[in-house]
Amino acid sequence: MKTLQYVFAALAAMFLAAPAFAQEAAATNQWVPLAAGLSMALAAGICGLAQGKATASASEALARNPGARPGIFIFLILGLAFIESLALFTFVIIFLKVK
């Protein structure tokens, strides 16, 4: 019953917010480049922190069990690639949005 209340509350919020999204955008928006720069800085910083944490965890795992190096190495590289792809996706979206 509680889940049904949450569903109806979400639907009501979406229907009430629909007119707000129907408004036209401003002709020139001077904040887009600033927002793009801040979002790229945020994405790069968080990805850097995540990569540092992943590398630290892999180093700790290797120190505890050196025999598991191949498995740890594969998952470390895969995880680092996924983390870096988030920053690259942010860059592509910014590149497409800012003209």
PDB file of C-alpha atoms in Angstrom:
ATOM      1  CA  MET A   1       0.000   0.000   0.000  1.00  0.00           C
ATOM      2  CA  LYS A   2       2.870   2.341   0.828  1.00  0.00           C
ATOM      3  CA  THR A   3       4.435   1.760  -2.601  1.00  0.00           C
ATOM      4  CA  LEU A   4       1.175   2.683  -4.306  1.00  0.00           C
ATOM      5  CA  GLN A   5       1.135   5.981  -2.428  1.00  0.00           C
ATOM      6  CA  TYR A   6       4.659   6.750  -3.645  1.00  0.00           C
ATOM      7  CA  VAL A   7       3.684   5.946  -7.220  1.00  0.00           C
ATOM      8  CA  PHE A   8       0.653   8.232  -7.129  1.00  0.00           C
ATOM      9  CA  ALA A   9       2.651  11.015  -5.471  1.00  0.00           C
ATOM     10  CA  ALA A  10       5.299  10.760  -8.202  1.00  0.00           C
ATOM     11  CA  LEU A  11       2.648  10.806 -10.936  1.00  0.00           C
ATOM     12  CA  ALA A  12       0.979  13.857  -9.387  1.00  0.00           C
ATOM     13  CA  ALA A  13       4.312  15.678  -9.231  1.00  0.00           C
ATOM     14  CA  MET A  14       5.011  14.879 -12.882  1.00  0.00           C
ATOM     15  CA  PHE A  15       1.590  16.079 -14.040  1.00  0.00           C
ATOM     16  CA  LEU A  16       1.834  19.284 -12.037  1.00  0.00           C
ATOM     17  CA  ALA A  17       5.340  20.027 -13.335  1.00  0.00           C
ATOM     18  CA  ALA A  18       4.427  19.516 -17.011  1.00  0.00           C
ATOM     19  CA  PRO A  19       3.449  23.177 -17.689  1.00  0.00           C
ATOM     20  CA  ALA A  20       6.819  24.343 -16.393  1.00  0.00           C
ATOM     21  CA  PHE A  21       8.591  22.327 -19.084  1.00  0.00           C
ATOM     22  CA  ALA A  22       6.335  23.691 -21.819  1.00  0.00           C
ATOM     23  CA  GLN A  23       7.872  27.160 -21.635  1.00  0.00           C
ATOM     24  CA  GLU A  24      10.207  28.273 -24.377  1.00  0.00           C
ATOM     25  CA  ALA A  25      13.909  28.547 -23.739  1.00  0.00           C
ATOM     26  CA  ALA A  26      15.643  31.904 -23.718  1.00  0.00           C
ATOM     27  CA  ALA A  27      17.250  32.971 -26.997  1.00  0.00           C
ATOM     28  CA  THR A  28      20.732  33.375 -25.530  1.00  0.00           C
ATOM     29  CA  ASN A  29      21.800  31.724 -22.352  1.00  0.00           C
ATOM     30  CA  GLN A  30      25.022  33.128 -20.996  1.00  0.00           C
ATOM     31  CA  TRP A  31      25.373  30.512 -18.259  1.00  0.00           C
ATOM     32  CA  VAL A  32      25.813  27.473 -20.526  1.00  0.00           C
ATOM     33  CA  PRO A  33      29.622  27.754 -20.897  1.00  0.00           C
ATOM     34  CA  LEU A  34      30.052  28.288 -17.163  1.00  0.00           C
ATOM     35  CA  ALA A  35      27.831  25.320 -16.351  1.00  0.00           C
ATOM     36  CA  ALA A  36      29.711  23.207 -18.886  1.00  0.00           C
ATOM     37  CA  GLY A  37      33.058  24.068 -17.341  1.00  0.00           C
ATOM     38  CA  LEU A  38      31.845  23.389 -13.829  1.00  0.00           C
ATOM     39  CA  SER A  39      30.272  20.077 -14.813  1.00  0.00           C
ATOM     40  CA  MET A  40      33.465  18.928 -16.545  1.00  0.00           C
ATOM     41  CA  ALA A  41      35.525  19.940 -13.517  1.00  0.00           C
ATOM     42  CA  LEU A  42      33.140  18.071 -11.235  1.00  0.00           C
ATOM     43  CA  ALA A  43      33.160  14.961 -13.435  1.00  0.00           C
ATOM     44  CA  ALA A  44      36.961  14.968 -13.726  1.00  0.00           C
ATOM     45  CA  GLY A  45      37.424  15.447  -9.994  1.00  0.00           C
ATOM     46  CA  ILE A  46      35.028  12.684  -9.027  1.00  0.00           C
ATOM     47  CA  CYS A  47      36.523  10.329 -11.609  1.00  0.00           C
ATOM     48  CA  GLY A  48      39.981  11.086 -10.224  1.00  0.00           C
ATOM     49  CA  LEU A  49      38.833  10.256  -6.705  1.00  0.00           C
ATOM     50  CA  ALA A  50      37.185   7.051  -7.904  1.00  0.00           C
ATOM     51  CA  GLN A  51      40.293   5.971  -9.811  1.00  0.00           C
ATOM     52  CA  GLY A  52      42.432   6.619  -6.750  1.00  0.00           C
ATOM     53  CA  LYS A  53      40.117   4.543  -4.580  1.00  0.00           C
ATOM     54  CA  ALA A  54      40.062   1.705  -7.121  1.00  0.00           C
ATOM     55  CA  THR A  55      43.858   1.695  -7.390  1.00  0.00           C
ATOM     56  CA  ALA A  56      44.255   1.766  -3.614  1.00  0.00           C
ATOM     57  CA  SER A  57      41.836  -1.129  -3.227  1.00  0.00           C
ATOM     58  CA  ALA A  58      43.649  -3.145  -5.893  1.00  0.00           C
ATOM     59  CA  SER A  59      47.005  -2.481  -4.217  1.00  0.00           C
ATOM     60  CA  GLU A  60      45.617  -3.588  -0.874  1.00  0.00           C
ATOM     61  CA  ALA A  61      44.150  -6.714  -2.438  1.00  0.00           C
ATOM     62  CA  LEU A  62      47.501  -7.544  -4.043  1.00  0.00           C
ATOM     63  CA  ALA A  63      49.273  -7.038  -0.719  1.00  0.00           C
ATOM     64  CA  ARG A  64      46.893  -9.484   0.958  1.00  0.00           C
ATOM     65  CA  ASN A  65      46.902 -12.105  -1.797  1.00  0.00           C
ATOM     66  CA  PRO A  66      49.688 -11.803  -4.390  1.00  0.00           C
ATOM     67  CA  GLY A  67      48.559 -15.014  -6.088  1.00  0.00           C
ATOM     68  CA  ALA A  68      45.349 -13.361  -7.293  1.00  0.00           C
ATOM     69  CA  ARG A  69      47.212 -10.813  -9.417  1.00  0.00           C
ATOM     70  CA  PRO A  70      45.759 -11.774 -12.840  1.00  0.00           C
ATOM     71  CA  GLY A  71      42.127 -11.550 -11.693  1.00  0.00           C
ATOM     72  CA  ILE A  72      42.674  -8.346  -9.758  1.00  0.00           C
ATOM     73  CA  PHE A  73      44.542  -6.768 -12.665  1.00  0.00           C
ATOM     74  CA  ILE A  74      41.790  -7.564 -15.182  1.00  0.00           C
ATOM     75  CA  PHE A  75      39.044  -6.143 -12.975  1.00  0.00           C
ATOM     76  CA  LEU A  76      41.167  -3.107 -12.093  1.00  0.00           C
ATOM     77  CA  ILE A  77      41.717  -2.223 -15.749  1.00  0.00           C
ATOM     78  CA  LEU A  78      38.048  -2.843 -16.554  1.00  0.00           C
ATOM     79  CA  GLY A  79      36.910  -0.683 -13.625  1.00  0.00           C
ATOM     80  CA  LEU A  80      39.316   2.127 -14.511  1.00  0.00           C
ATOM     81  CA  ALA A  81      38.037   2.090 -18.100  1.00  0.00           C
ATOM     82  CA  PHE A  82      34.430   2.365 -16.903  1.00  0.00           C
ATOM     83  CA  ILE A  83      35.321   5.199 -14.527  1.00  0.00           C
ATOM     84  CA  GLU A  84      37.173   7.087 -17.251  1.00  0.00           C
ATOM     85  CA  SER A  85      34.285   6.594 -19.677  1.00  0.00           C
ATOM     86  CA  LEU A  86      32.048   8.625 -17.345  1.00  0.00           C
ATOM     87  CA  ALA A  87      34.327  11.639 -17.737  1.00  0.00           C
ATOM     88  CA  LEU A  88      34.471  11.102 -21.490  1.00  0.00           C
ATOM     89  CA  PHE A  89      30.667  10.905 -21.715  1.00  0.00           C
ATOM     90  CA  THR A  90      30.475  14.197 -19.822  1.00  0.00           C
ATOM     91  CA  PHE A  91      32.957  15.736 -22.251  1.00  0.00           C
ATOM     92  CA  VAL A  92      30.965  14.542 -25.282  1.00  0.00           C
ATOM     93  CA  ILE A  93      27.687  15.872 -23.873  1.00  0.00           C
ATOM     94  CA  ILE A  94      29.307  19.232 -23.150  1.00  0.00           C
ATOM     95  CA  PHE A  95      30.867  19.309 -26.598  1.00  0.00           C
ATOM     96  CA  LEU A  96      27.453  18.698 -28.196  1.00  0.00           C
ATOM     97  CA  LYS A  97      25.589  21.173 -25.976  1.00  0.00           C
ATOM     98  CA  VAL A  98      27.913  24.212 -26.038  1.00  0.00           C
ATOM     99  CA  LYS A  99      28.009  25.949 -29.384  1.00  0.00           C
TER     100      LYS A  99
END
